[in-house]
Amino acid sequence: MNGLTPGFADPVPDAQACFRALLEAMARPGRVERLAALPEAPAPLAPAAAAVLLTLADAETPVWTDAGPVAEDWLRFHAGCPLVAEPGLAGFLLATGGLPALAALEAGTEEEPHRSATLIVQVAGLELGGGWRLTGPGIEREHRLQVEGLPRGFLADWAANGARFPRGIDLVLCAGNRLAALPRTTRIEEAG
Amino acid sequence: MTALGYNFGYLDENTKRMIRRALLKAVAVPGHQVPFGAREMPLPYGWGTGGIAVTASVIGAGDRLKVIDQGADDTTNAVSIRHFFAKVTGVGTTERTGEATIIQTRHRIPETRLREGQILVYQVPMPEPLFRLEPRVAETKRMHALADYGLMHVKLYEDIARHGHVAISYNYPVLVGGRYLMSPSPIPAFDNPKMDRMPALQLFGAGREKRIYAVPPYTSVTSLDFEDHPFQPVRADAPCALCGSRESYLDEVVVDDKGGRMFVCSDTDYCATRQTQREAAE
């Protein structure tokens, strides 16, 4: 446990601020939110991704991550969450390199679609405007979002995820201190 | 200053995290009821515990809170909840709709159009729109899963056959995002159209029934109806006796024991603002 870096400096207001950013991001898909209060997360965790897990994960939520043993120790200590090896068993997943197959994750049931997993993905870039054209609940006409670093074929997987509504996973994209969210209801088109 | 000995917002952090997870899933599946663990509150079920739990999990030091009960800022339930949050969070409170970032409401939507950046938190007594038609929760869950809402259409049809119109004046069932049948909580049917594509985020908390649900901004909310019997919001056919508004929702007030009565705006902030403007103009 040597060299364990701190979590939120002031956990109650910092978690609240992070949750409000998440709620806003989830309610208005494609809007990019900036977090001001961030934990000192060890590499390869992006500060925003680490903040999301500190805000939402605890002993009740199994977490899967590919971020390695240092990050796992940090999460275990600060969030107190159990870590699982199988992506399909996790309530929250944090992918720092590559994506787990969306179809293999917990998608909830028709009766209980809220039991689905939330996938947090660290991406290389996240910019408002350009790139994707997003439509769906939470979006007045359309939102534009530029995401760098997602694997090819993601859009097809995302369309398949949306097709099984109300089942399906929800996505949080994080880059540095920024985050955006894509609930399962958001439709994405590659803008020409 | 917040009250000593309480966590910010009264609830402990574990409870807030659980409610926050439920809220995010509720936003992701518009209109779907997400179960949550309703904690004991310093007031009984039926007094807005669900709404309070949602507000407590959402609110931060920078927010300004408005609480209304049937449109009014000055009734018992609204005053006590506003004082409660002033005490356990120290946030600023307001009675002006335009100044608030969070508006907790019992049974009304403010007349002033809500905007982005505002959150409307409803106190919900009964979240299940089908409960009078099908008392078994296991059955209603299945009906929601299958989007099988024929029972509700039959109920509306029977109303029309019996009364010539749909005899529901409040808690009028809506379809959210074209998928989930949802109880708008007992707001008057007059307020239903305000929910449709509202720029503000709408969150619903039912404490006794332990359910949370949500309508994201700009999401379609349609009141159930038939092509030949379109939905018609009902409003008393009179101007407000105080501000003269012909658009707002009115309360009927009995003023004596000889059948005397008057109609006044249910939304006190809207009415007071209009009265001030009228005085200023004179």
CSV table of C-alpha atoms in Angstrom, one decimal, chain A:
chain,number,residue,atom,x,y,z
A,1,MET,CA,0.0,0.0,0.0
A,2,ASN,CA,3.1,2.3,-0.1
A,3,GLY,CA,2.7,5.3,-2.3
A,4,LEU,CA,-1.1,5.3,-2.1
A,5,THR,CA,-2.3,8.7,-3.5
A,6,PRO,CA,-5.2,10.6,-2.0
A,7,GLY,CA,-8.9,10.4,-3.1
A,8,PHE,CA,-11.2,13.4,-3.0
A,9,ALA,CA,-9.8,16.3,-0.9
A,10,ASP,CA,-13.2,17.0,0.5
A,11,PRO,CA,-15.3,13.9,-0.2
A,12,VAL,CA,-18.9,15.2,0.5
A,13,PRO,CA,-18.9,18.3,-1.8
A,14,ASP,CA,-16.5,16.8,-4.3
A,15,ALA,CA,-18.7,13.7,-4.8
A,16,GLN,CA,-21.7,15.9,-5.1
A,17,ALA,CA,-20.1,18.1,-7.7
A,18,CYS,CA,-19.0,15.1,-9.7
A,19,PHE,CA,-22.5,13.5,-9.5
A,20,ARG,CA,-24.1,16.8,-10.7
A,21,ALA,CA,-21.7,16.8,-13.7
A,22,LEU,CA,-22.7,13.1,-14.3
A,23,LEU,CA,-26.4,13.8,-14.0
A,24,GLU,CA,-26.1,16.7,-16.4
A,25,ALA,CA,-24.0,14.7,-18.8
A,26,MET,CA,-26.5,11.8,-18.7
A,27,ALA,CA,-29.5,14.1,-19.0
A,28,ARG,CA,-27.9,16.0,-22.0
A,29,PRO,CA,-26.0,13.3,-23.9
A,30,GLY,CA,-22.9,14.7,-25.7
A,31,ARG,CA,-22.5,17.8,-23.5
A,32,VAL,CA,-18.9,17.8,-22.1
A,33,GLU,CA,-18.7,18.5,-18.4
A,34,ARG,CA,-15.5,19.6,-16.7
A,35,LEU,CA,-14.7,18.5,-13.1
A,36,ALA,CA,-13.0,21.0,-10.9
A,37,ALA,CA,-12.4,18.8,-7.8
A,38,LEU,CA,-10.4,15.7,-8.8
A,39,PRO,CA,-8.7,12.9,-6.8
A,40,GLU,CA,-5.0,12.2,-7.3
A,41,ALA,CA,-5.5,9.0,-9.1
A,42,PRO,CA,-2.5,6.8,-10.0
A,43,ALA,CA,-1.7,6.2,-13.7
A,44,PRO,CA,-3.3,5.0,-15.9
A,45,LEU,CA,-6.5,6.3,-14.3
A,46,ALA,CA,-7.8,9.6,-15.8
A,47,PRO,CA,-8.8,11.9,-13.0
A,48,ALA,CA,-12.4,12.2,-14.3
A,49,ALA,CA,-12.8,8.4,-14.5
A,50,ALA,CA,-11.4,8.0,-11.0
A,51,ALA,CA,-13.8,10.7,-9.7
A,52,VAL,CA,-16.8,8.9,-11.3
A,53,LEU,CA,-15.9,5.7,-9.5
A,54,LEU,CA,-15.3,7.4,-6.2
A,55,THR,CA,-18.8,9.1,-6.6
A,56,LEU,CA,-20.8,6.0,-7.6
A,57,ALA,CA,-18.9,2.8,-6.5
A,58,ASP,CA,-18.9,1.3,-3.1
A,59,ALA,CA,-19.2,-2.1,-1.3
A,60,GLU,CA,-22.5,-2.8,-3.1
A,61,THR,CA,-21.1,-2.4,-6.6
A,62,PRO,CA,-18.8,-4.9,-8.2
A,63,VAL,CA,-16.2,-3.1,-10.4
A,64,TRP,CA,-14.2,-4.5,-13.3
A,65,THR,CA,-11.2,-2.6,-14.6
A,66,ASP,CA,-8.2,-3.3,-16.9
A,67,ALA,CA,-6.1,-0.5,-15.2
A,68,GLY,CA,-3.8,-2.8,-13.4
A,69,PRO,CA,-2.9,-3.6,-9.7
A,70,VAL,CA,-1.9,-0.1,-8.6
A,71,ALA,CA,-5.2,1.4,-9.8
A,72,GLU,CA,-7.1,-1.6,-8.3
A,73,ASP,CA,-5.5,-1.1,-4.9
A,74,TRP,CA,-6.4,2.6,-5.1
A,75,LEU,CA,-10.0,1.8,-5.9
A,76,ARG,CA,-10.2,-0.9,-3.2
A,77,PHE,CA,-8.9,1.6,-0.6
A,78,HIS,CA,-10.9,4.7,-1.5
A,79,ALA,CA,-14.1,3.3,-2.9
A,80,GLY,CA,-14.2,0.1,-1.0
A,81,CYS,CA,-15.6,-1.7,-4.0
A,82,PRO,CA,-15.2,-5.4,-4.8
A,83,LEU,CA,-13.2,-6.0,-8.0
A,84,VAL,CA,-14.3,-8.8,-10.3
A,85,ALA,CA,-12.3,-10.5,-13.1
A,86,GLU,CA,-15.3,-11.2,-15.3
A,87,PRO,CA,-16.8,-8.1,-17.1
A,88,GLY,CA,-20.2,-9.6,-17.2
A,89,LEU,CA,-20.4,-9.6,-13.4
A,90,ALA,CA,-19.6,-5.9,-12.9
A,91,GLY,CA,-22.0,-3.1,-12.2
A,92,PHE,CA,-19.4,-0.5,-13.2
A,93,LEU,CA,-16.5,-1.1,-15.6
A,94,LEU,CA,-13.6,1.1,-16.2
A,95,ALA,CA,-11.8,0.5,-19.5
A,96,THR,CA,-8.5,2.3,-20.0
A,97,GLY,CA,-7.3,0.5,-23.1
A,98,GLY,CA,-9.7,-1.1,-25.5
A,99,LEU,CA,-13.3,-1.9,-24.9
A,100,PRO,CA,-14.8,-5.0,-23.4
A,101,ALA,CA,-17.5,-6.5,-25.8
A,102,LEU,CA,-20.7,-4.5,-25.1
A,103,ALA,CA,-22.8,-7.6,-25.7
A,104,ALA,CA,-21.0,-9.5,-22.9
A,105,LEU,CA,-21.9,-6.9,-20.2
A,106,GLU,CA,-24.9,-7.0,-17.9
A,107,ALA,CA,-27.7,-5.3,-19.8
A,108,GLY,CA,-30.5,-5.8,-17.2
A,109,THR,CA,-33.8,-7.5,-18.0
A,110,GLU,CA,-36.9,-6.3,-19.8
A,111,GLU,CA,-38.6,-5.9,-16.3
A,112,GLU,CA,-35.5,-4.5,-14.6
A,113,PRO,CA,-33.5,-2.6,-17.2
A,114,HIS,CA,-31.9,-0.5,-14.4
A,115,ARG,CA,-29.8,-3.5,-13.3
A,116,SER,CA,-27.5,-2.9,-16.3
A,117,ALA,CA,-23.8,-2.1,-16.2
A,118,THR,CA,-22.3,1.4,-16.6
A,119,LEU,CA,-19.2,1.4,-18.7
A,120,ILE,CA,-16.6,4.1,-18.1
A,121,VAL,CA,-14.2,4.5,-21.0
A,122,GLN,CA,-11.1,6.6,-21.0
A,123,VAL,CA,-10.7,8.1,-24.4
A,124,ALA,CA,-7.9,10.2,-26.0
A,125,GLY,CA,-10.0,13.2,-26.8
A,126,LEU,CA,-13.4,14.6,-26.1
A,127,GLU,CA,-14.6,17.7,-27.8
A,128,LEU,CA,-17.9,19.5,-28.3
A,129,GLY,CA,-18.8,20.0,-31.9
A,130,GLY,CA,-17.8,18.1,-35.0
A,131,GLY,CA,-17.6,14.4,-35.2
A,132,TRP,CA,-20.7,12.4,-34.2
A,133,ARG,CA,-24.3,13.7,-34.5
A,134,LEU,CA,-26.3,12.6,-31.4
A,135,THR,CA,-30.1,12.5,-31.1
A,136,GLY,CA,-32.5,11.1,-28.6
A,137,PRO,CA,-33.9,12.0,-25.2
A,138,GLY,CA,-32.1,14.9,-23.5
A,139,ILE,CA,-31.2,16.5,-26.9
A,140,GLU,CA,-33.3,19.4,-28.3
A,141,ARG,CA,-32.3,18.9,-31.9
A,142,GLU,CA,-28.9,17.4,-32.1
A,143,HIS,CA,-25.6,17.5,-30.2
A,144,ARG,CA,-22.2,17.1,-31.8
A,145,LEU,CA,-19.4,15.3,-30.1
A,146,GLN,CA,-15.9,14.5,-31.2
A,147,VAL,CA,-14.5,11.4,-29.6
A,148,GLU,CA,-11.0,10.1,-30.2
A,149,GLY,CA,-9.6,6.7,-29.3
A,150,LEU,CA,-12.6,4.4,-29.6
A,151,PRO,CA,-12.1,1.2,-31.5
A,152,ARG,CA,-13.4,0.7,-35.0
A,153,GLY,CA,-16.8,-0.9,-35.1
A,154,PHE,CA,-17.9,0.9,-31.9
A,155,LEU,CA,-20.8,2.6,-33.7
A,156,ALA,CA,-22.2,-0.8,-34.9
A,157,ASP,CA,-21.9,-2.2,-31.3
A,158,TRP,CA,-23.6,1.0,-30.0
A,159,ALA,CA,-26.5,0.6,-32.4
A,160,ALA,CA,-26.9,-3.0,-31.3
A,161,ASN,CA,-26.9,-1.9,-27.7
A,162,GLY,CA,-29.7,0.7,-28.5
A,163,ALA,CA,-31.7,-1.9,-30.4
A,164,ARG,CA,-32.4,-4.0,-27.3
A,165,PHE,CA,-33.9,-1.0,-25.4
A,166,PRO,CA,-35.0,-0.9,-22.6
A,167,ARG,CA,-32.1,-3.3,-21.9
A,168,GLY,CA,-28.7,-2.0,-22.6
A,169,ILE,CA,-25.6,-0.5,-21.0
A,170,ASP,CA,-24.9,3.2,-20.4
A,171,LEU,CA,-21.6,4.8,-21.3
A,172,VAL,CA,-19.5,7.5,-19.6
A,173,LEU,CA,-16.6,8.8,-21.7
A,174,CYS,CA,-13.7,10.4,-19.8
A,175,ALA,CA,-10.6,12.3,-21.0
A,176,GLY,CA,-8.5,14.1,-18.4
A,177,ASN,CA,-10.8,16.2,-16.2
A,178,ARG,CA,-13.7,16.1,-18.7
A,179,LEU,CA,-16.6,13.7,-19.1
A,180,ALA,CA,-19.6,13.1,-21.4
A,181,ALA,CA,-22.2,10.4,-21.1
A,182,LEU,CA,-24.2,8.3,-23.6
A,183,PRO,CA,-27.3,6.7,-22.2
A,184,ARG,CA,-28.6,3.7,-24.1
A,185,THR,CA,-31.3,5.9,-25.7
A,186,THR,CA,-28.8,8.0,-27.6
A,187,ARG,CA,-28.5,7.4,-31.3
A,188,ILE,CA,-25.2,8.2,-33.0
A,189,GLU,CA,-24.6,9.0,-36.6
A,190,GLU,CA,-21.2,9.6,-38.2
A,191,ALA,CA,-21.5,13.1,-39.6
A,192,GLY,CA,-20.4,13.4,-43.2
